[in-house]
Amino acid sequence: MRVTLLRSITAASLLALAGCSTDSSSSGSGTMTAGTLTVGSDLTYPPYAYLDGKTPAGFDPDISRALAKASGLKPTFVDTRFEQLIAGLGTGHFDVIASDLYITDARKKQVDFIPYFTTGNSIVVQASGGYRPTVVTDLCGKSVAVIKGGQIVEKLRGDASTQCRAKGEKAVDVREFGTDPEGTQALLSGQVDAQVTDGAVAKAAADKTNGRLAISSKSLIYPVQSGLAVKRGDTALKKTLTTALDKLKQDGTYAELLKKYNLGQAEGS
């Protein structure tokens, strides 16, 4: 009789604890905490995400706040290094990742994605010169600054240079720099003819130089999709964020943010 009573008390206690759980099922929006959207982002990567003093700033915080507002939620941010974001999502440190996370087949096995923008590369040149390359084959035989180890290095030395040679022109003279700002400085000082870098980074660089640099390409080069990431199978939160993103598209907020950061619409948008 006593054993049965103890088992009943234990079961009741477990049910009570379950009722107090912060699991996503406790919130109609799918968030861990009702009324709050907790966002994981690497706040060391301007202009996508960075700290302006103590305030998260950049495209990802901007769109996260807009998504939260459209969902009737309060946004909070958890600064997390990029390589730890997916693990942090899995262990419940935050509801969603918003940190320029490229959509890849490998990552699709770990998280569920909501495509929210397309990024890629832009060509930057000195505004005062007459050289205005718009596509990669306009870079044939030219010296081009890129960030060391980036995917763009392989693309320009591979795909682009192959196209150049097919036209009977010289390959792209790819010059690698440790950081994007170093490449930008090389362009400003005339050491290279152009710089190819992420579209949002290019826009920030051009804005900071007070008109000395200009983006000459007309569309993103080698585009790639980035996505908001939620836990696999978290259908409630995915629906909440998808609905919110649709609202931002309808009221013009989405288009304004893409223009501000020189990004493209998500595929199918």
Short mmCIF file of C-alpha atoms in Angstrom, two decimals:
data_model
loop_
_atom_site.label_atom_id
_atom_site.label_comp_id
_atom_site.label_asym_id
_atom_site.label_seq_id
_atom_site.Cartn_x
_atom_site.Cartn_y
_atom_site.Cartn_z
CA MET A 1 0.00 0.00 0.00
CA ARG A 2 2.85 2.35 0.98
CA VAL A 3 4.75 1.51 -2.24
CA THR A 4 1.67 2.24 -4.32
CA LEU A 5 1.19 5.57 -2.52
CA LEU A 6 4.84 6.53 -3.07
CA ARG A 7 4.58 5.67 -6.76
CA SER A 8 1.45 7.84 -7.04
CA ILE A 9 3.19 10.76 -5.32
CA THR A 10 6.24 10.38 -7.57
CA ALA A 11 4.11 10.30 -10.73
CA ALA A 12 2.19 13.37 -9.58
CA SER A 13 5.46 15.19 -8.85
CA LEU A 14 6.82 14.39 -12.30
CA LEU A 15 3.64 15.66 -13.92
CA ALA A 16 3.86 18.87 -11.91
CA LEU A 17 7.47 19.36 -12.97
CA ALA A 18 6.54 18.70 -16.58
CA GLY A 19 3.87 21.37 -16.31
CA CYS A 20 6.54 23.86 -15.19
CA SER A 21 8.92 22.95 -18.00
CA THR A 22 10.16 25.65 -20.38
CA ASP A 23 9.97 23.23 -23.30
CA SER A 24 8.76 24.83 -26.55
CA SER A 25 5.44 23.02 -26.20
CA SER A 26 4.60 25.30 -23.24
CA SER A 27 4.38 28.34 -25.51
CA GLY A 28 1.80 28.75 -28.23
CA SER A 29 4.43 30.47 -30.37
CA GLY A 30 6.82 27.54 -29.96
CA THR A 31 9.35 29.51 -27.92
CA MET A 32 10.95 28.14 -24.76
CA THR A 33 9.61 31.01 -22.68
CA ALA A 34 6.15 32.39 -23.40
CA GLY A 35 6.30 35.93 -24.76
CA THR A 36 10.04 35.87 -25.50
CA LEU A 37 12.03 35.03 -28.64
CA THR A 38 15.57 34.08 -27.59
CA VAL A 39 17.97 34.53 -30.49
CA GLY A 40 21.41 32.95 -30.80
CA SER A 41 23.80 35.05 -32.87
CA ASP A 42 27.55 35.55 -33.22
CA LEU A 43 27.85 39.25 -32.41
CA THR A 44 31.39 39.57 -33.76
CA TYR A 45 30.56 39.63 -37.49
CA PRO A 46 29.62 43.10 -38.81
CA PRO A 47 27.53 44.11 -40.62
CA TYR A 48 25.46 40.96 -40.03
CA ALA A 49 25.71 40.94 -36.25
CA TYR A 50 27.85 42.94 -33.84
CA LEU A 51 27.70 44.99 -30.65
CA ASP A 52 27.16 48.74 -30.87
CA GLY A 53 28.28 49.46 -27.33
CA LYS A 54 26.20 46.88 -25.49
CA THR A 55 23.38 46.77 -28.04
CA PRO A 56 23.19 44.00 -30.68
CA ALA A 57 23.23 45.62 -34.12
CA GLY A 58 23.35 44.62 -37.78
CA PHE A 59 21.07 42.78 -40.17
CA ASP A 60 20.41 39.73 -37.99
CA PRO A 61 19.46 41.68 -34.85
CA ASP A 62 17.39 44.09 -36.97
CA ILE A 63 15.36 41.38 -38.65
CA SER A 64 15.12 39.36 -35.41
CA ARG A 65 13.53 42.34 -33.65
CA ALA A 66 11.14 42.82 -36.55
CA LEU A 67 10.18 39.13 -36.53
CA ALA A 68 9.64 39.19 -32.78
CA LYS A 69 7.45 42.29 -33.01
CA ALA A 70 5.38 40.74 -35.81
CA SER A 71 4.90 37.68 -33.58
CA GLY A 72 4.00 39.64 -30.46
CA LEU A 73 7.21 38.55 -28.74
CA LYS A 74 10.05 40.29 -26.91
CA PRO A 75 13.50 39.59 -28.45
CA THR A 76 16.56 38.73 -26.38
CA PHE A 77 20.00 37.84 -27.72
CA VAL A 78 22.58 35.27 -26.66
CA ASP A 79 26.04 36.10 -28.05
CA THR A 80 27.50 32.76 -29.18
CA ARG A 81 30.51 31.98 -31.35
CA PHE A 82 29.52 30.72 -34.77
CA GLU A 83 30.87 27.17 -34.44
CA GLN A 84 28.83 26.68 -31.24
CA LEU A 85 25.48 27.95 -32.54
CA ILE A 86 23.94 24.68 -33.72
CA ALA A 87 25.03 22.89 -30.54
CA GLY A 88 23.59 25.73 -28.46
CA LEU A 89 20.28 25.46 -30.26
CA GLY A 90 20.18 21.74 -29.62
CA THR A 91 20.79 22.15 -25.88
CA GLY A 92 18.12 24.81 -25.49
CA HIS A 93 20.24 27.92 -24.99
CA PHE A 94 18.04 29.80 -27.45
CA ASP A 95 14.98 29.37 -29.67
CA VAL A 96 16.42 30.29 -33.05
CA ILE A 97 19.73 30.97 -34.78
CA ALA A 98 19.93 34.23 -36.72
CA SER A 99 23.57 34.59 -37.73
CA ASP A 100 24.11 34.41 -41.51
CA LEU A 101 23.95 30.60 -41.35
CA TYR A 102 24.35 29.19 -44.87
CA ILE A 103 21.88 26.48 -45.79
CA THR A 104 23.79 23.28 -46.56
CA ASP A 105 22.75 19.64 -46.90
CA ALA A 106 24.80 18.73 -43.84
CA ARG A 107 23.13 21.40 -41.68
CA LYS A 108 19.67 20.38 -42.90
CA LYS A 109 20.22 17.10 -41.04
CA GLN A 110 20.74 19.02 -37.80
CA VAL A 111 18.22 21.88 -37.90
CA ASP A 112 15.11 23.07 -39.74
CA PHE A 113 15.69 26.15 -41.89
CA ILE A 114 13.57 29.14 -42.84
CA PRO A 115 15.34 30.84 -45.78
CA TYR A 116 15.40 34.58 -45.09
CA PHE A 117 17.91 36.13 -47.45
CA THR A 118 20.41 35.48 -50.20
CA THR A 119 23.95 36.68 -49.87
CA GLY A 120 26.89 36.46 -52.22
CA ASN A 121 29.71 38.68 -53.37
CA SER A 122 30.00 42.18 -54.79
CA ILE A 123 32.78 43.85 -56.76
CA VAL A 124 34.18 47.04 -55.23
CA VAL A 125 36.33 49.55 -57.10
CA GLN A 126 37.65 53.09 -56.66
CA ALA A 127 34.82 55.51 -57.41
CA SER A 128 37.15 57.99 -59.11
CA GLY A 129 38.42 55.58 -61.74
CA GLY A 130 36.87 54.50 -65.01
CA TYR A 131 37.07 50.77 -64.33
CA ARG A 132 33.55 49.42 -63.71
CA PRO A 133 33.48 45.57 -63.70
CA THR A 134 29.97 44.17 -63.36
CA VAL A 135 30.56 40.40 -63.71
CA VAL A 136 33.46 38.07 -62.89
CA THR A 137 34.73 37.92 -66.46
CA ASP A 138 35.32 41.68 -66.27
CA LEU A 139 38.06 40.79 -63.77
CA CYS A 140 40.15 38.84 -66.30
CA GLY A 141 43.80 39.89 -66.01
CA LYS A 142 43.05 42.28 -63.15
CA SER A 143 44.45 42.18 -59.61
CA VAL A 144 41.65 41.47 -57.14
CA ALA A 145 41.72 41.58 -53.34
CA VAL A 146 39.87 38.81 -51.48
CA ILE A 147 39.82 37.49 -47.92
CA LYS A 148 42.28 34.66 -47.36
CA GLY A 149 40.73 31.21 -47.27
CA GLY A 150 37.29 32.34 -48.40
CA GLN A 151 35.23 30.37 -50.90
CA ILE A 152 35.63 33.28 -53.31
CA VAL A 153 39.34 32.45 -53.66
CA GLU A 154 38.52 29.10 -55.24
CA LYS A 155 35.73 30.57 -57.34
CA LEU A 156 37.89 33.28 -58.88
CA ARG A 157 40.93 31.05 -59.42
CA GLY A 158 38.72 28.24 -60.68
CA ASP A 159 35.42 29.06 -62.40
CA ALA A 160 36.13 32.69 -63.26
CA SER A 161 39.68 32.15 -64.48
CA THR A 162 38.57 29.19 -66.60
CA GLN A 163 36.02 31.47 -68.29
CA CYS A 164 38.74 34.08 -68.83
CA ARG A 165 41.08 31.62 -70.51
CA ALA A 166 38.22 30.35 -72.69
CA LYS A 167 37.89 33.93 -73.97
CA GLY A 168 41.61 34.09 -74.69
CA GLU A 169 42.24 36.41 -71.74
CA LYS A 170 44.45 36.16 -68.67
CA ALA A 171 43.25 34.55 -65.45
CA VAL A 172 42.14 36.68 -62.53
CA ASP A 173 45.13 37.79 -60.45
CA VAL A 174 43.78 36.87 -57.01
CA ARG A 175 45.49 38.62 -54.09
CA GLU A 176 44.64 37.19 -50.65
CA PHE A 177 44.50 39.33 -47.49
CA GLY A 178 44.08 38.28 -43.89
CA THR A 179 40.98 40.43 -43.38
CA ASP A 180 38.49 42.29 -45.54
CA PRO A 181 39.62 45.70 -44.22
CA GLU A 182 43.18 44.92 -45.35
CA GLY A 183 41.87 44.18 -48.84
CA THR A 184 39.88 47.40 -48.81
CA GLN A 185 42.95 49.39 -47.81
CA ALA A 186 44.90 47.79 -50.67
CA LEU A 187 42.18 48.94 -53.07
CA LEU A 188 42.18 52.47 -51.64
CA SER A 189 45.95 52.71 -52.01
CA GLY A 190 45.90 51.44 -55.60
CA GLN A 191 47.66 48.13 -54.92
CA VAL A 192 44.82 46.20 -56.58
CA ASP A 193 42.27 46.98 -59.26
CA ALA A 194 39.22 45.68 -57.39
CA GLN A 195 38.00 43.86 -54.32
CA VAL A 196 35.48 41.03 -54.23
CA THR A 197 33.80 40.42 -50.89
CA ASP A 198 30.47 39.57 -49.28
CA GLY A 199 27.72 41.88 -50.51
CA ALA A 200 26.84 43.30 -47.08
CA VAL A 201 30.52 43.74 -46.17
CA ALA A 202 31.07 45.53 -49.49
CA LYS A 203 28.18 47.91 -48.80
CA ALA A 204 29.54 48.72 -45.33
CA ALA A 205 33.02 49.36 -46.75
CA ALA A 206 31.71 51.66 -49.47
CA ASP A 207 29.60 53.60 -46.97
CA LYS A 208 32.53 54.08 -44.57
CA THR A 209 34.87 55.55 -47.21
CA ASN A 210 32.69 58.60 -47.91
CA GLY A 211 32.32 57.93 -51.61
CA ARG A 212 35.88 56.87 -52.35
CA LEU A 213 34.74 53.34 -53.16
CA ALA A 214 31.76 52.09 -55.16
CA ILE A 215 30.06 48.76 -55.79
CA SER A 216 30.24 48.19 -59.54
CA SER A 217 28.52 44.80 -59.83
CA LYS A 218 24.78 44.91 -60.48
CA SER A 219 23.80 41.64 -58.81
CA LEU A 220 25.23 39.25 -56.22
CA ILE A 221 28.03 37.01 -57.50
CA TYR A 222 27.98 33.31 -56.55
CA PRO A 223 24.81 33.71 -54.45
CA VAL A 224 24.05 31.44 -51.50
CA GLN A 225 20.98 31.06 -49.27
CA SER A 226 21.09 31.81 -45.54
CA GLY A 227 18.43 30.63 -43.13
CA LEU A 228 17.00 31.10 -39.68
CA ALA A 229 17.46 27.79 -37.88
CA VAL A 230 15.15 26.13 -35.35
CA LYS A 231 15.34 22.68 -33.77
CA ARG A 232 14.45 19.86 -36.11
CA GLY A 233 10.77 19.08 -35.75
CA ASP A 234 9.92 22.35 -33.99
CA THR A 235 6.90 22.97 -36.21
CA ALA A 236 5.27 25.50 -33.88
CA LEU A 237 8.18 27.95 -33.87
CA LYS A 238 8.87 27.43 -37.55
CA LYS A 239 5.26 28.34 -38.31
CA THR A 240 5.45 31.41 -36.03
CA LEU A 241 8.60 32.74 -37.72
CA THR A 242 7.42 31.90 -41.24
CA THR A 243 4.17 33.78 -40.63
CA ALA A 244 6.09 36.73 -39.18
CA LEU A 245 8.45 36.81 -42.17
CA ASP A 246 5.46 36.86 -44.52
CA LYS A 247 4.12 39.90 -42.61
CA LEU A 248 7.45 41.70 -43.03
CA LYS A 249 7.38 41.01 -46.74
CA GLN A 250 3.85 42.39 -47.03
CA ASP A 251 4.47 45.60 -45.08
CA GLY A 252 7.77 46.43 -46.81
CA THR A 253 10.05 45.96 -43.79
CA TYR A 254 11.79 42.96 -45.39
CA ALA A 255 12.62 44.83 -48.60
CA GLU A 256 13.91 47.83 -46.64
CA LEU A 257 16.30 45.68 -44.61
CA LEU A 258 17.62 43.85 -47.67
CA LYS A 259 18.30 47.17 -49.40
CA LYS A 260 19.98 48.61 -46.30
CA TYR A 261 22.45 45.72 -46.13
CA ASN A 262 22.83 45.00 -49.87
CA LEU A 263 21.30 41.52 -49.66
CA GLY A 264 18.96 39.57 -51.93
CA GLN A 265 15.56 38.02 -51.32
CA ALA A 266 15.36 34.44 -50.15
CA GLU A 267 14.80 31.98 -52.98
CA GLY A 268 11.12 31.78 -53.87
CA SER A 269 10.32 35.09 -52.15
#
